[in-house]
Short mmCIF file of C-alpha atoms in Angstrom, two decimals:
data_model
loop_
_atom_site.label_atom_id
_atom_site.label_comp_id
_atom_site.label_asym_id
_atom_site.label_seq_id
_atom_site.Cartn_x
_atom_site.Cartn_y
_atom_site.Cartn_z
CA MET A 1 -17.45 -78.75 78.16
CA PHE A 2 -14.26 -80.20 79.67
CA PRO A 3 -11.21 -82.00 78.05
CA PHE A 4 -11.68 -85.31 79.61
CA MET A 5 -14.85 -87.43 80.17
CA THR A 6 -15.62 -90.80 81.75
CA GLY A 7 -17.53 -93.47 79.75
CA GLU A 8 -19.99 -95.92 80.92
CA ASP A 9 -17.06 -98.39 81.49
CA GLY A 10 -15.42 -96.02 83.96
CA VAL A 11 -12.50 -95.27 81.51
CA VAL A 12 -11.35 -91.67 81.26
CA ARG A 13 -11.08 -90.50 77.57
CA VAL A 14 -10.29 -87.44 75.67
CA ASN A 15 -13.44 -85.32 74.90
CA ASP A 16 -13.33 -84.29 71.22
CA ASN A 17 -16.42 -82.05 71.65
CA ASP A 18 -15.21 -79.86 74.53
CA LEU A 19 -15.14 -76.08 74.75
CA THR A 20 -11.45 -76.03 75.82
CA GLN A 21 -10.50 -76.50 72.14
CA TYR A 22 -11.43 -72.85 71.58
CA ALA A 23 -10.93 -71.22 74.97
CA ASN A 24 -9.61 -71.40 78.41
CA ILE A 25 -12.39 -72.34 80.86
CA LEU A 26 -12.80 -71.07 84.37
CA MET A 27 -15.82 -72.35 86.43
CA VAL A 28 -16.83 -69.82 89.11
CA ASP A 29 -19.80 -69.91 91.43
CA ASN A 30 -20.99 -68.28 94.64
CA THR A 31 -20.51 -69.71 98.14
CA ARG A 32 -22.56 -72.78 99.07
CA VAL A 33 -23.18 -73.75 95.57
CA GLY A 34 -21.54 -76.79 94.09
CA PHE A 35 -18.11 -77.46 95.47
CA SER A 36 -18.00 -74.05 97.40
CA HIS A 37 -18.61 -74.95 101.12
CA THR A 38 -18.76 -72.81 104.23
CA LEU A 39 -20.35 -73.17 107.66
CA ASP A 40 -20.50 -69.42 108.33
CA PRO A 41 -23.94 -68.02 107.36
CA THR A 42 -22.57 -64.64 106.74
CA TYR A 43 -20.88 -65.80 103.64
CA MET A 44 -24.29 -66.69 102.12
CA VAL A 45 -25.19 -64.70 99.07
CA THR A 46 -28.53 -62.92 99.60
CA ASP A 47 -28.85 -60.50 96.71
CA TYR A 48 -27.56 -59.63 93.40
CA ASP A 49 -25.13 -56.80 94.54
CA MET A 50 -23.47 -59.29 96.85
CA LEU A 51 -23.47 -62.00 94.23
CA ALA A 52 -21.76 -59.68 91.60
CA GLU A 53 -19.20 -58.43 94.24
CA GLU A 54 -18.19 -61.94 95.22
CA LEU A 55 -17.77 -63.14 91.65
CA TYR A 56 -15.94 -60.01 90.56
CA ALA A 57 -13.63 -60.46 93.46
CA ALA A 58 -12.96 -64.07 92.39
CA LEU A 59 -12.11 -63.00 88.78
CA THR A 60 -9.81 -60.12 89.89
CA GLN A 61 -7.97 -62.50 92.23
CA PHE A 62 -7.59 -65.22 89.52
CA PHE A 63 -5.97 -62.77 87.01
CA LEU A 64 -3.59 -61.51 89.69
CA LEU A 65 -2.50 -65.00 90.36
CA PHE A 66 -2.35 -65.97 86.64
CA PRO A 67 -1.53 -62.71 84.66
CA ASP A 68 -0.22 -64.76 81.73
CA VAL A 69 -3.73 -65.75 80.87
CA LYS A 70 -5.18 -62.30 81.07
CA ARG A 71 -6.92 -61.54 77.72
CA SER A 72 -10.51 -61.07 76.45
CA VAL A 73 -13.05 -62.45 78.96
CA TYR A 74 -16.44 -63.84 78.15
CA ILE A 75 -18.77 -64.70 80.97
CA GLY A 76 -21.69 -67.09 80.52
CA GLY A 77 -24.36 -69.32 82.23
CA THR A 78 -27.20 -71.56 81.42
CA SER A 79 -30.55 -72.18 82.96
CA ALA A 80 -30.82 -71.08 86.48
CA ALA A 81 -27.11 -69.94 86.47
CA ALA A 82 -27.92 -67.31 83.81
CA PHE A 83 -29.32 -64.84 86.29
CA LYS A 84 -25.89 -64.23 87.64
CA ILE A 85 -24.47 -63.07 84.39
CA PRO A 86 -26.04 -59.49 83.91
CA PRO A 87 -25.25 -58.35 87.46
CA LEU A 88 -21.59 -59.61 87.11
CA GLY A 89 -21.27 -58.05 83.63
CA GLU A 90 -22.56 -54.70 84.92
CA MET A 91 -20.17 -54.83 87.78
CA ILE A 92 -17.22 -55.38 85.50
CA LEU A 93 -18.29 -52.49 83.29
CA ARG A 94 -18.56 -50.27 86.35
CA ARG A 95 -15.11 -51.26 87.61
CA ASN A 96 -11.71 -51.44 86.19
CA ARG A 97 -11.93 -53.15 82.84
CA THR A 98 -8.09 -53.35 82.67
CA VAL A 99 -8.33 -56.04 85.31
CA VAL A 100 -11.14 -58.05 83.79
CA ASP A 101 -11.40 -57.31 80.08
CA LEU A 102 -15.09 -58.22 79.32
CA SER A 103 -15.70 -58.70 75.71
CA GLY A 104 -19.02 -60.44 75.77
CA VAL A 105 -21.65 -62.39 77.61
CA ILE A 106 -23.32 -65.74 76.61
CA ILE A 107 -26.54 -66.77 78.08
CA GLY A 108 -28.05 -70.17 77.20
CA ASP A 109 -31.75 -70.84 77.73
CA GLY A 110 -31.61 -69.20 81.01
CA PHE A 111 -33.51 -67.24 83.65
CA VAL A 112 -32.73 -63.44 83.23
CA ASP A 113 -36.02 -61.73 84.18
CA LEU A 114 -38.10 -64.25 86.16
CA GLU A 115 -41.38 -62.24 85.88
CA THR A 116 -41.06 -62.10 82.12
CA ASP A 117 -39.78 -65.64 81.61
CA VAL A 118 -42.73 -67.07 83.55
CA SER A 119 -45.30 -64.91 81.92
CA LYS A 120 -45.05 -66.60 78.53
CA VAL A 121 -45.18 -70.17 79.92
CA GLY A 122 -48.89 -70.17 79.97
CA ASP A 123 -49.28 -68.99 76.39
CA TYR A 124 -46.76 -71.59 75.22
CA MET A 125 -48.49 -74.48 76.90
CA TYR A 126 -51.89 -73.30 75.76
CA ASN A 127 -50.81 -73.00 72.15
CA PHE A 128 -49.60 -76.60 72.30
CA GLY A 129 -52.97 -77.84 73.74
CA LEU A 130 -51.33 -78.81 77.01
CA ILE A 131 -53.43 -76.65 79.29
CA GLU A 132 -56.71 -74.79 79.11
CA LYS A 133 -56.97 -71.08 78.66
CA ALA A 134 -58.03 -70.38 82.32
CA VAL A 135 -54.93 -72.14 83.56
CA ALA A 136 -52.69 -70.27 81.17
CA ARG A 137 -53.95 -66.82 82.51
CA ASN A 138 -53.05 -67.99 86.00
CA THR A 139 -49.64 -69.39 85.56
CA SER A 140 -48.14 -67.73 88.62
CA ASN A 141 -50.75 -69.26 90.90
CA THR A 142 -50.34 -72.72 89.31
CA LEU A 143 -46.54 -72.58 89.62
CA GLU A 144 -46.89 -71.74 93.32
CA ALA A 145 -49.29 -74.65 93.81
CA LEU A 146 -47.02 -77.12 92.03
CA HIS A 147 -43.94 -75.86 93.96
CA ALA A 148 -45.74 -76.37 97.35
CA THR A 149 -46.78 -79.76 96.41
CA SER A 150 -43.33 -80.97 95.09
CA LYS A 151 -41.82 -79.61 98.33
CA ALA A 152 -44.03 -81.82 100.25
CA GLY A 153 -42.68 -84.81 98.48
CA ASN A 154 -45.50 -85.74 96.10
CA SER A 155 -43.65 -88.19 93.81
CA GLU A 156 -46.50 -88.29 91.27
CA LEU A 157 -45.20 -85.11 89.96
CA THR A 158 -41.81 -86.49 89.25
CA THR A 159 -42.73 -89.99 87.92
CA TYR A 160 -41.62 -89.06 84.48
CA TYR A 161 -38.06 -88.74 85.52
CA PHE A 162 -37.88 -92.20 86.98
CA ILE A 163 -39.48 -94.33 84.33
CA ALA A 164 -36.56 -96.21 82.69
CA GLY A 165 -36.21 -95.56 78.87
CA ILE A 166 -39.13 -93.04 78.75
CA SER A 167 -37.21 -89.63 79.27
CA ASP A 168 -34.67 -90.26 76.58
CA GLU A 169 -36.99 -91.31 73.91
CA ILE A 170 -39.37 -88.50 74.68
CA ASN A 171 -36.67 -85.87 74.75
CA LYS A 172 -35.28 -87.05 71.37
CA ARG A 173 -38.62 -86.15 69.67
CA ILE A 174 -39.50 -83.08 71.72
CA GLY A 175 -36.14 -81.20 71.29
CA GLN A 176 -36.56 -77.44 71.79
CA TYR A 177 -40.21 -77.93 72.50
CA ASP A 178 -39.69 -79.48 76.05
CA GLY A 179 -41.20 -76.36 77.75
CA ILE A 180 -38.32 -75.81 80.17
CA LEU A 181 -37.39 -72.20 79.90
CA THR A 182 -39.12 -71.79 76.56
CA TYR A 183 -37.56 -70.07 73.52
CA GLN A 184 -40.57 -67.76 73.56
CA SER A 185 -39.88 -66.65 77.13
CA SER A 186 -36.26 -65.91 76.22
CA ILE A 187 -37.38 -63.73 73.18
CA ALA A 188 -39.87 -61.94 75.41
CA THR A 189 -37.15 -61.07 77.99
CA LEU A 190 -34.91 -59.91 75.11
CA TYR A 191 -37.48 -57.50 73.75
CA ASN A 192 -38.17 -56.21 77.28
CA LEU A 193 -34.49 -55.14 77.80
CA ASP A 194 -33.56 -51.45 77.81
CA TRP A 195 -30.42 -51.15 75.67
CA TYR A 196 -29.06 -49.11 72.64
CA GLY A 197 -29.93 -51.81 70.06
CA GLN A 198 -33.60 -52.23 71.04
CA ASN A 199 -34.95 -50.46 67.88
CA CYS A 200 -32.88 -52.80 65.66
CA LEU A 201 -34.89 -55.82 66.94
CA ARG A 202 -37.93 -54.62 65.04
CA THR A 203 -36.17 -54.02 61.74
CA LYS A 204 -35.43 -56.21 58.72
CA GLN A 205 -31.82 -56.30 59.83
CA PHE A 206 -32.86 -58.61 62.56
CA ARG A 207 -33.82 -61.38 60.21
CA ARG A 208 -33.35 -65.11 60.62
CA SER A 209 -30.69 -67.17 58.86
CA GLN A 210 -29.85 -70.81 58.90
CA VAL A 211 -26.90 -72.15 60.83
CA TRP A 212 -25.26 -75.20 59.34
CA VAL A 213 -22.47 -77.12 61.16
CA SER A 214 -20.66 -80.04 59.54
CA GLY A 215 -23.42 -80.45 56.99
CA GLN A 216 -26.22 -80.48 59.56
CA LEU A 217 -28.69 -77.78 60.31
CA PHE A 218 -27.97 -76.71 63.97
CA GLY A 219 -30.62 -73.90 64.14
CA TYR A 220 -31.23 -70.26 63.28
CA ILE A 221 -29.46 -66.99 64.04
CA ARG A 222 -30.49 -63.30 64.06
CA ARG A 223 -27.99 -60.52 64.75
CA CYS A 224 -28.13 -56.86 65.78
CA PHE A 225 -25.32 -54.56 67.04
CA GLY A 226 -23.24 -57.28 68.51
CA LEU A 227 -26.17 -59.36 69.64
CA TRP A 228 -26.48 -62.92 68.53
CA GLU A 229 -29.83 -64.60 69.06
CA VAL A 230 -29.64 -68.34 68.25
CA LEU A 231 -32.35 -71.08 68.21
CA ALA A 232 -30.89 -74.51 68.40
CA ILE A 233 -33.41 -76.97 66.92
CA GLN A 234 -33.96 -80.60 68.05
CA SER A 235 -32.26 -79.88 71.29
CA PRO A 236 -33.55 -79.96 74.75
CA HIS A 237 -33.10 -77.40 77.55
CA VAL A 238 -29.43 -78.10 78.01
CA VAL A 239 -28.14 -77.97 74.41
CA GLN A 240 -24.64 -78.92 75.32
CA LEU A 241 -25.92 -82.38 76.26
CA LYS A 242 -27.44 -82.99 72.78
CA LYS A 243 -25.24 -81.00 70.36
CA PRO A 244 -21.93 -80.12 72.32
CA LYS A 245 -19.67 -79.93 69.11
CA ALA A 246 -22.04 -77.55 67.26
CA LEU A 247 -22.84 -75.35 70.24
CA TRP A 248 -19.11 -74.82 71.20
CA LEU A 249 -18.26 -74.00 67.77
CA MET A 250 -21.04 -71.52 67.68
CA ALA A 251 -19.75 -69.98 70.89
CA TYR A 252 -16.24 -69.73 69.43
CA ARG A 253 -17.59 -68.00 66.25
CA PHE A 254 -19.28 -65.46 68.57
CA MET A 255 -16.04 -64.82 70.46
CA LYS A 256 -14.11 -64.39 67.37
CA ASN A 257 -16.57 -61.97 65.72
CA THR A 258 -17.88 -59.76 68.45
CA THR A 259 -14.69 -57.77 68.37
CA SER A 260 -15.84 -56.31 64.88
CA GLN A 261 -19.58 -55.33 65.47
CA GLY A 262 -21.65 -55.52 62.44
CA SER A 263 -19.46 -57.85 60.42
CA ALA A 264 -20.94 -61.22 59.26
CA PRO A 265 -19.80 -64.39 61.03
CA HIS A 266 -17.22 -66.60 59.13
CA GLY A 267 -18.79 -68.49 56.33
CA PHE A 268 -21.98 -66.28 56.09
CA ASP A 269 -23.65 -66.10 52.85
CA SER A 270 -26.27 -63.32 52.80
CA HIS A 271 -27.72 -64.50 49.47
CA ARG A 272 -28.40 -68.15 50.65
CA GLY A 273 -29.15 -66.98 54.03
CA ARG A 274 -26.82 -69.50 55.67
CA ASN A 275 -23.92 -69.51 58.18
CA LEU A 276 -21.66 -72.40 57.34
CA PHE A 277 -19.32 -73.30 60.10
#
């Protein structure tokens, strides 16, 4: 994601697959997360409203300090960070958009609606033959039991991550089927949302097309009323670790095209059903 990276030899090199080739990047997070430190417990974020207020305040102050970079803004988050995006986006839309010109949101394989996301995990695992039907029907209870066991320090549940050479080889072959925030869960959440384009999701307009990047099949895309739903194939939970160049190019195309809703992305061939980037 960033313009420079450190190799295994410790040498800093230019990152040719970074997102900064296409956009200015600002990393923002709430207090007590990452590099944001405080000893005052009153600064702890305790609910979505407070989270949105704090992030919105950070953005407005940033653009006051750097008005020369004020332009179309896209907010995004992946995995557990994705739940911060909807409340922040809603906050921006309710406030002064001349300060933060929100043009779109990007959510990557993330938690948006925990109840809906988790509800499909059991079906997913059962269909792959990984668990029995009785377990699939009691996903919530099973997750609570596993969480309690892991908090107690049961290392048997995390052995997979510490066996040298195993994780990488398995992940290469599992790809999008790694079971972490499954694609089916994301789609279920999408269909559960209440928005003006909901009916479009059940029409032929919301059909799937291939996405090719540099001669390689990156995945599949479906579009409706400014919404881009993308499935990246042969990629694990964090897609940018496996296919950064293709992913950032996809994000760039989204940012370039969302200003003209309904238009096809650059390179789209409706007859061949492909998006050539």
